[in-house]
XYZ file of C-alpha atoms in Angstrom:
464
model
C 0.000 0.000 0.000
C 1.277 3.472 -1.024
C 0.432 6.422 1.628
C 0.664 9.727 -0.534
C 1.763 13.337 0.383
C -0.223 16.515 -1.569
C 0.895 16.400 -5.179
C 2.486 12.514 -5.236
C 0.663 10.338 -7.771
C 0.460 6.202 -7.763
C -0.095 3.874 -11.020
C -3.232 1.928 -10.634
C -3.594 -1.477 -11.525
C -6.517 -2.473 -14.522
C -9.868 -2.991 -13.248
C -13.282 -1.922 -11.181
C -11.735 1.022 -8.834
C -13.543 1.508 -5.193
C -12.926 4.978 -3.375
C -13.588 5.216 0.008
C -13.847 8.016 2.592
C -14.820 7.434 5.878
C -16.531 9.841 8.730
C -19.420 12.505 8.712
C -18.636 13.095 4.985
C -20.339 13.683 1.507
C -18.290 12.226 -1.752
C -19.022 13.839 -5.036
C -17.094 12.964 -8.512
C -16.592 15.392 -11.399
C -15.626 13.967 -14.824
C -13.884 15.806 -17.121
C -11.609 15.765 -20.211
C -7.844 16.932 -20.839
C -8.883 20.433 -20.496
C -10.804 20.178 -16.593
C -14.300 20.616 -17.907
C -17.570 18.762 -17.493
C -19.318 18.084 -20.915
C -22.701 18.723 -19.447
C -24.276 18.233 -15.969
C -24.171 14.603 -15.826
C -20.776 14.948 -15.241
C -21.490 15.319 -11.759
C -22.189 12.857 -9.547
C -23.042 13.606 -6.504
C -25.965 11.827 -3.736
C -29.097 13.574 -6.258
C -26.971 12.310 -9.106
C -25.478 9.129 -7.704
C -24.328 7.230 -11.087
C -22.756 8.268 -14.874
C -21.015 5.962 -17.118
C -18.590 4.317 -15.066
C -19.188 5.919 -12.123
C -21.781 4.866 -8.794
C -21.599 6.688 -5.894
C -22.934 4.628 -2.553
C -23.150 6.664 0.332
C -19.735 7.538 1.052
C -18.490 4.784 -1.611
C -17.028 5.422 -5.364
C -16.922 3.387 -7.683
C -14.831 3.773 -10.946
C -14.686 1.942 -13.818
C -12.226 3.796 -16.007
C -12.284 1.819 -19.079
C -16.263 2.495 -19.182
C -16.162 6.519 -18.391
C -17.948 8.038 -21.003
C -15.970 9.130 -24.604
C -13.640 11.629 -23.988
C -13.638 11.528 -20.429
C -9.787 11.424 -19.352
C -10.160 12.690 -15.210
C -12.287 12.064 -12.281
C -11.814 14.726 -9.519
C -12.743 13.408 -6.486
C -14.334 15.895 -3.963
C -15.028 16.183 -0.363
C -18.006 17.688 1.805
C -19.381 17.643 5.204
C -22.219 15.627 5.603
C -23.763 18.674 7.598
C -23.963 21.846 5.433
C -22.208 24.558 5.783
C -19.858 23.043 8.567
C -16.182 23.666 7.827
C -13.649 20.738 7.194
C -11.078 22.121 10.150
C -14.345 21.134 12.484
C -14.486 17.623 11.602
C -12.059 14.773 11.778
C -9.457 13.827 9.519
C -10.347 12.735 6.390
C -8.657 9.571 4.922
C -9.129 8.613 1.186
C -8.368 4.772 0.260
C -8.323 3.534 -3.278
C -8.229 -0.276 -3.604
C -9.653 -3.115 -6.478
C -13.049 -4.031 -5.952
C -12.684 -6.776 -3.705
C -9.082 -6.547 -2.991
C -6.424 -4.839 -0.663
C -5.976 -1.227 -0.430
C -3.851 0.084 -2.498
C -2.896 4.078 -1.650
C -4.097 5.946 1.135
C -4.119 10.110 1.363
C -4.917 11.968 4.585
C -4.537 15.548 3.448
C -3.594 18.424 5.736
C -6.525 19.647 7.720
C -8.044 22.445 5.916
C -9.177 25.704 8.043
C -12.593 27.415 7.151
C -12.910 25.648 3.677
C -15.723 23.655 3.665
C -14.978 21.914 0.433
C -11.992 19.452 -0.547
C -10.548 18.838 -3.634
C -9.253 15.320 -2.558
C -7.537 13.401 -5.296
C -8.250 12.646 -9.240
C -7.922 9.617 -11.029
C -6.261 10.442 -14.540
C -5.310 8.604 -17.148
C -1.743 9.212 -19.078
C -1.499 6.931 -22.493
C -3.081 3.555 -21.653
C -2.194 3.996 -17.653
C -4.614 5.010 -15.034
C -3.423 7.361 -11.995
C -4.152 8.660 -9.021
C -2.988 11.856 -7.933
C -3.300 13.661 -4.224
C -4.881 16.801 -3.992
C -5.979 18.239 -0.872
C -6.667 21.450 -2.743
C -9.434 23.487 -0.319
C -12.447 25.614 -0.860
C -14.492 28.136 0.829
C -17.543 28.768 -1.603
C -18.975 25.433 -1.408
C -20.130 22.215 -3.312
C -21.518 24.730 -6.127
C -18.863 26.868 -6.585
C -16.523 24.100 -7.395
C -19.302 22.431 -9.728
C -19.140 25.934 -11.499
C -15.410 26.122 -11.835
C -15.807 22.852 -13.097
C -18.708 23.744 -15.832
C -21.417 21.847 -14.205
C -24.529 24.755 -14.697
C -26.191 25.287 -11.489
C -29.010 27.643 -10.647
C -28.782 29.940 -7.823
C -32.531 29.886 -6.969
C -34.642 26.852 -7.596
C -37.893 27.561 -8.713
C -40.900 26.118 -6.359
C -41.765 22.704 -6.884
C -45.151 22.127 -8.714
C -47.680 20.074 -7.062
C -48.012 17.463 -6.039
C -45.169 18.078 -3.897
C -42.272 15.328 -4.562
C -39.156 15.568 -1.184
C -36.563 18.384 -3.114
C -33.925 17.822 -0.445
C -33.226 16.294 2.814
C -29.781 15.667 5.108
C -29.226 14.443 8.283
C -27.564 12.755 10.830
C -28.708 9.630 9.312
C -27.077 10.032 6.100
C -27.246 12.167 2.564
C -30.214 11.606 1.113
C -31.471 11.850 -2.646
C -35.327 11.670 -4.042
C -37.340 9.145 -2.077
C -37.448 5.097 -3.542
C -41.865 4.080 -3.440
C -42.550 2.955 0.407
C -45.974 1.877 1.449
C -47.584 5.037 2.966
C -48.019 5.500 6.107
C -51.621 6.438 5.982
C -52.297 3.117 4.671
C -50.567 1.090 7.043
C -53.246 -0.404 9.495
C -53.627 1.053 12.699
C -51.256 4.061 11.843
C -53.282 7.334 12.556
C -53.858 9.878 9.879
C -52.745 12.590 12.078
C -56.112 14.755 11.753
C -56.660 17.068 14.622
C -53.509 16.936 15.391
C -50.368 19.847 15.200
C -47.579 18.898 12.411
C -45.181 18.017 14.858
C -47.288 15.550 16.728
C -49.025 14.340 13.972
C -45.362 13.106 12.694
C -44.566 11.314 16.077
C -47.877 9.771 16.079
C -47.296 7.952 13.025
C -43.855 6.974 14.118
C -44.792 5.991 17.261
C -47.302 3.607 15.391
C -44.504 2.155 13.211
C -42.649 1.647 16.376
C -45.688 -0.244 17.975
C -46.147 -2.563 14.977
C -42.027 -3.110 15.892
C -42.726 -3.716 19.134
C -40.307 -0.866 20.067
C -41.304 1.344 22.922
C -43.031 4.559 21.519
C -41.276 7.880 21.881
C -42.506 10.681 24.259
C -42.868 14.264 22.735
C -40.381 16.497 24.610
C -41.554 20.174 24.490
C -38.046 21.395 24.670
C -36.884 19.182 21.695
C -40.113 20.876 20.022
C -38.888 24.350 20.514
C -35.437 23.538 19.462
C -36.689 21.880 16.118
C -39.358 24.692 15.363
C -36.426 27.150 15.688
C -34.454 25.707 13.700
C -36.846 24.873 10.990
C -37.869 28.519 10.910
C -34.344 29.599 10.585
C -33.694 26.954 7.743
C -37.245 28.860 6.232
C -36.066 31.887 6.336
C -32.271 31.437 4.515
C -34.118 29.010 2.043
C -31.596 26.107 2.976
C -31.190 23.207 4.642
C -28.572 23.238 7.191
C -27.391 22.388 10.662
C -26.301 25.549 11.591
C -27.785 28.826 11.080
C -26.345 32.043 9.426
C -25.366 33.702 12.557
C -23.574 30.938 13.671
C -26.187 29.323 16.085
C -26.247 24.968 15.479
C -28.814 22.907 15.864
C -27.471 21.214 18.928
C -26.559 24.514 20.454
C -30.396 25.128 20.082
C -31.081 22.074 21.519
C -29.394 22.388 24.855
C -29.967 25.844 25.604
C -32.935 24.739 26.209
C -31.988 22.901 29.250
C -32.346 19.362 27.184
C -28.924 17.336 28.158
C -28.913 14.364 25.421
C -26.531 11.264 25.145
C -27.387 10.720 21.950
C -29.000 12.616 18.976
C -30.340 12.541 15.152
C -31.816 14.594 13.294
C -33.496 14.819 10.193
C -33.609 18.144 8.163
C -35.712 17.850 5.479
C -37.581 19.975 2.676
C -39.942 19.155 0.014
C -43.149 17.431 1.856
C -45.874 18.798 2.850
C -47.438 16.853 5.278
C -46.293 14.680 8.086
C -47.497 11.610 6.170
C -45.527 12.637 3.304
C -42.254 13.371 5.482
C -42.409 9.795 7.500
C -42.674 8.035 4.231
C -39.897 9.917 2.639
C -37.911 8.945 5.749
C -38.900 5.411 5.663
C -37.902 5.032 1.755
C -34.059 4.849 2.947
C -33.218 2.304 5.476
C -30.767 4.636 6.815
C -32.603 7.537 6.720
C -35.493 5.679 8.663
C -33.084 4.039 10.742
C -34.269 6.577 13.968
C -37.677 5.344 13.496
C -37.209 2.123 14.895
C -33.980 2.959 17.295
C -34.492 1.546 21.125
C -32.436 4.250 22.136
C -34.877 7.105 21.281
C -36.767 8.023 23.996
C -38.068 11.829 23.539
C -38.650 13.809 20.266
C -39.801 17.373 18.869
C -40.538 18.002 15.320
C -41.021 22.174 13.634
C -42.038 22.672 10.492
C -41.952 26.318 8.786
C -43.031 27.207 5.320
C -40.481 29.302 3.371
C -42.042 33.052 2.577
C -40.619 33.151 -0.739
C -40.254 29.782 -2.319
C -43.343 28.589 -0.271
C -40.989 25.070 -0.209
C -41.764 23.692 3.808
C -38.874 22.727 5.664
C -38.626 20.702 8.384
C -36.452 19.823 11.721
C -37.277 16.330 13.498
C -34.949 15.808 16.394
C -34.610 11.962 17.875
C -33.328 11.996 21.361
C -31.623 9.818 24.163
C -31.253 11.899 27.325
C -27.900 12.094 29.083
C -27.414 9.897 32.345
C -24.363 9.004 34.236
C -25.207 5.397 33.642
C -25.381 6.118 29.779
C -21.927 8.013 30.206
C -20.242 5.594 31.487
C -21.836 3.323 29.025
C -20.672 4.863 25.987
C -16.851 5.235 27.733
C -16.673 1.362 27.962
C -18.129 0.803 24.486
C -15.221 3.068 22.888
C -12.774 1.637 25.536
C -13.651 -2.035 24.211
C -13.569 -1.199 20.223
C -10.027 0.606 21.083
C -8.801 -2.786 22.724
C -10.054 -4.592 20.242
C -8.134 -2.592 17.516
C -4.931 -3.529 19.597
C -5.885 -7.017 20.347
C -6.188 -7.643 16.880
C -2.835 -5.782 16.069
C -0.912 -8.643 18.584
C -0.670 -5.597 21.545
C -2.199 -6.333 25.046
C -5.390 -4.325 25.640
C -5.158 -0.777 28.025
C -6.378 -0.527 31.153
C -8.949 2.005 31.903
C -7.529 4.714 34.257
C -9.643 6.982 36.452
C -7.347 9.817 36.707
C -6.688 9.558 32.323
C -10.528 9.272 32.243
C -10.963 12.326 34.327
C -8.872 14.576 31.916
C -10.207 12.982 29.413
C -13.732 13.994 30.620
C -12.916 17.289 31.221
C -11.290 18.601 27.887
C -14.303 16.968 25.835
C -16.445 18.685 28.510
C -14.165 22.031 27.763
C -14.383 22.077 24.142
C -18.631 21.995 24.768
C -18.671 24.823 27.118
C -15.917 27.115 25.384
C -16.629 25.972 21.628
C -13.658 25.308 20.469
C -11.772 21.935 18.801
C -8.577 20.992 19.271
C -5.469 19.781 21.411
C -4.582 22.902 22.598
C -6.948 24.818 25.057
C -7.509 28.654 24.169
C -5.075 29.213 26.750
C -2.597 27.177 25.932
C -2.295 24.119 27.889
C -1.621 20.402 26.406
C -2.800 17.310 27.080
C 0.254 16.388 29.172
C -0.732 19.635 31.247
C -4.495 18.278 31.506
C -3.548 14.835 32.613
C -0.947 16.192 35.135
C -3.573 18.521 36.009
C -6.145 15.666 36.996
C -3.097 13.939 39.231
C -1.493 11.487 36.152
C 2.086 10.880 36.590
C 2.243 8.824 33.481
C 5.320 8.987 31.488
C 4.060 9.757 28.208
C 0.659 10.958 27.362
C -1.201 10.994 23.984
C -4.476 12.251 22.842
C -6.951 11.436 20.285
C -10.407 13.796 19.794
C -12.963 14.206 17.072
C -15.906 15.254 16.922
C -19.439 14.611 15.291
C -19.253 11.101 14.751
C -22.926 9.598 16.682
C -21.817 6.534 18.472
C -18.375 4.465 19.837
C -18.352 2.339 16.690
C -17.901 5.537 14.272
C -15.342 6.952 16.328
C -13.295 4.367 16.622
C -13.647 3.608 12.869
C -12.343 7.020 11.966
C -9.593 7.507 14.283
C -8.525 3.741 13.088
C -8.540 5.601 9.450
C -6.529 8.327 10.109
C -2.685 7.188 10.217
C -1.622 9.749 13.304
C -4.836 8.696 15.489
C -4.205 4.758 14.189
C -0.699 5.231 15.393
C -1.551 6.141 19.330
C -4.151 3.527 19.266
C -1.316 1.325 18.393
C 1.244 2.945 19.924
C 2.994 -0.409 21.819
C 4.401 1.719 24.394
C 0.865 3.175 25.937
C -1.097 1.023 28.736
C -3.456 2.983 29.938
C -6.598 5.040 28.278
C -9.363 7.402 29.465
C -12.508 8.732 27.401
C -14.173 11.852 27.414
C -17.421 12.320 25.851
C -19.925 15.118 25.989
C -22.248 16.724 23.901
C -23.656 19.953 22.478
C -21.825 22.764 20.201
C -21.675 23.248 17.057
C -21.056 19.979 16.366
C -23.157 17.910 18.599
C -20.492 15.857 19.881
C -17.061 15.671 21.166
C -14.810 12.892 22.272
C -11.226 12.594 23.521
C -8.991 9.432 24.248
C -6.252 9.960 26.653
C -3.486 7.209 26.375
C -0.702 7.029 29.015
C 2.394 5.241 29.641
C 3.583 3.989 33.229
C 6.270 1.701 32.684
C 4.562 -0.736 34.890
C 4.065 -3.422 31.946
C-alpha cells in the first residue's frame, strides 16, 4: 500500500476502482476531459446524481470503472463535503481517502492536511496518461462550497430553484442519518393499518404519532414528545425557512445542537433529520422510511423523547422541516458509551498482537474534562484557548504517566464511528497502536456546534 503526500501520484492497476472516505462526509465525482471541464451536468455525480457511465456513488463509496467513463472523459476529480452543510472541514475529523480493487487490498491511502474554514476538498483525481490510469493527491481546499466548485468545473447550477409544482415530490433532505437523494416508493403510512392519519392533530405531533405507530407494529417502545426538543426543532426549521436552505447551523452561527441544549435538554445521543420538500407529516415519515438509513431513527431503542417544527419558506413557499430523535444524558449512559469506545479501542490492539489498556480513572478524568471544555468554550482541538496540552491536563487531573497521547474528534454519533475514523486516520491509528501506551481514558460530551465531542487519553507507566 502506497500512503501519498499533496501532489504525489500512484499507477493503478486495470480494473473496477472503489474509493472510500470514511466519517461525517459527503463524496461527489466530477468527470472531465484533458482540459478540466464537465461536458454537461451529468458529469457530476453527486448523492441527487449518484451514477454516470462508469461511475456509482454509494453513500460515502465510489466506484470507478475507467475503461467504461464516457468518450472523452480522461479525469475524475474526487471531492469532499461535510455531511452537515455549511460546517467547515477544520471542524471535523481527519479525512482519509483509500483507493483499492473491488474486492481486494488497499492500495494508496491520502490523509490531506486539515483544511481551516474551507468547507470543500478537492481530494484526489484519477487520470489517465497513455493507456495507464493514476491517481494523484490533492488536498486542494475551498471556501464557496459544493456549487462553486461544480461551477469552476462547468457543471450549470441555478442559484434559486424555482418552487416545486404540485403534487409536492421531497426536493432535499440531510441528516444525521445520512445524505439523502429523491425518495425510492414505500408503502404510505396512511395506509398502514392502525397508523393514525394525524387529523386534529399539530404537524409536529401528527409526525410522532405515526412513528410511534410504526414503532408499535415493531414492538419498540413509543417515543414521548419532549416540548423542549419541540422548541429547538421549530427554531431551527424557521431559521432553515427563512435562509431558504437546509442546514445544521444557522447564518449567525447558532447549530442545531446549540439550540437544543440551551434549552436545558442534556442528550446522550442525537439525530436529526432536516428535510424539505413534503408537505405533510405523512408525506415526510414516508420519505424517511424510503431509505433504510434515513429511517433508521424510526425504529432505534435508544430514542426516547422527540420534537418536530415545520416552517413554510415566505418566498419559495418550499416547507422545511427539523425532526430531532433523542436519548437523554445519564451518568449510567456516560459511562456506558466510555466502555463501548474503551472495548472497540482494545479490540483494535488485540487484533494488532498488543495487550489491551487498562482504563484509568485519573486519564478518564482529563479525558472527561477537555471533551467537557471544548462543549462549554466551543472550540476543537489539542490545545486549550489558553494554551495548555494534554500532558498539562492529565498532570492537572493527578497522572504521573510517562508519556501521554491524545486522540479527539468530533461529530461522529456513536463508539463504533469513532473508533472507525480515528482507526482511518494514520496519526490517530498510530496512538491507538502505539505499543508503548497502557493505559486510556474517554471523554465524551455533547452539544456545540457539532453535537459531539470525544477525547482518548493514552498514558504510559512503565509498569508493563
Amino acid at each position: 500500500m502506497h500512503e501519498l503526500v499533496p501532489g504525489a501520484n500512484q499507477a493503478l492497476p486495470a480494473g473496477t476502482l472503489v474509493i472510500r472516505v470514511a466519517g461525517p462526509f459527503d463524496v461527489s465525482a466530477l468527470i472531465t476531459d484533458e482540459g478540466g471541464k464537465v461536458a454537461g451536468d451529468a458529469d457530476f455525480v453527486f448523492f441527487n446524481q449518484p451514477s454516470a457511465p462508469g461511475a456509482r456513488l454509494t453513500g460515502a463509496m465510489l466506484t470507478l470503472q475507467p475503461q467504461q467513463l464516457r468518450p472523452g472523459a480522461s479525469r475524475v476529480t474526487v471531492v469532499l463535503s461535510p455531511a452537515e452543510p455549511g460546517t467547515r472541514l477544520g471542524t471535523l475529523p481527519a479525512a482519509t481517502l483509500e483507493v483499492a480493487l473491488a474486492a481486494g487490498p488497499t492500495l494508496v491511502r491520502f490523509t490531506p492536511p486539515r483544511p481551516d474554514r474551507e468547507t470543500v476538498l478537492l481530494l484526489a483525481e484519477v487520470y489517465r496518461r497513455g493507456a495507464q490510469w493514476k491517481v494523484r493527491a490533492l488536498g486542494q481546499g475551498y471556501a464557496e462550497g459544493l456549487a462553486g466548485v461544480a461551477r469552476d468545473f462547468g457543471v450549470e447550477v441555478l442559484d434559486e430553484a424555482p418552487p416545486p409544482a404540485p403534487p409536492p415530490v421531497p426536493a432535499a433532505a440531510h441528516g444525521s442519518v445520512g445524505p439523502a437523494g429523491p425518495p425510492t416508493p414505500a408503502a404510505p403510512a396512511a395506509g398502514v393499518p392502525g397508523v393514525p392519519s394525524g387529523v386534529g392533530q399539530g404537524p409536529g405531533e401528527a409526525v410522532i404519532a405515526l412513528v410511534n405507530a410504526l414503532r408499535a407494529r415493531a414492538g419498540v417502545r413509543p417515543v414521548a414528545v419532549d416540548p423542549r426538543l419541540t422548541g429547538a426543532a421549530q427554531a431551527h426549521a424557521g431559521a432553515m425557512a427563512a435562509q431558504e436552505r437546509l442546514g445544521a447551523q444557522a447564518p449567525q452561527g447558532t447549530s442545531l445542537f446549540q439550540r437544543v441544549t440551551g434549552t436545558g435538554y442534556a442528550y446522550l445521543s442525537i439525530a436529526e433529520h432536516l428535510v424539505s420538500g413534503p408537505r405533510t407529516p405523512v408525506e415526510l415519515v414516508d420519505y424517511c422510511r424510503a431509505d433504510a438509513l434515513r429511517g433508521a431513527p424510526f425504529g432505534a431503542v435508544w430514542v426516547a423523547h422527540a420534537g418536530v417544527g415545520r416552517a413554510v419558506g415566505a418566498t419559495s413557499g418550499n416547507v422545511h422541516w427539523t425532526a430531532l430523535w433523542a436519548e437523554p444524558f445519564s451518568a449510567a449512559g456516560l459511562a456506558r458509551t466510555a466502555v463501548e469506545v474503551a472495548e472497540l479501542t482494545n479490540a483494535e490492539r488485540q487484533a494488532a498482537g498488543l495487550r489491551p489498556l487498562a482504563v484509568d480513572p485519573l486519564l478518564t478524568r482529563a479525558a472527561q474534562a477537555h471533551s467537557a471544555d471544548m462543549v462549554a468554550r466551543d472550540f476543537y482541538a489539542h490545545t486549550s484557548p489558553e494554551g495548555s496540552e494534554p500532558w498539562d491536563r492529565a498532570a492537572a487531573a493527578g497522572c504521573r504517566h510517562r508519556g501521554i497521547g491524545e486522540n479527539i474528534a468530533c461529530g461522529q454519533r456513536s463508539p463504533a464511528d469513532v473508533v472507525r475514523g480515528w482507526m482511518n486516520s494514520p496519526g490517530h491509528r498510530a496512538n491507538i497502536l502505539a505499543p508503548g501506551f497502557d493505559e486510556l481514558g474517554i471523554g465524551y460530551a455533547t452539544g456545540s456546534l457539532a453535537g459531539t465531542y470525544w477525547t482518548q487519553l493514552f498514558g504510559t507507566t512503565g509498569r508493563r
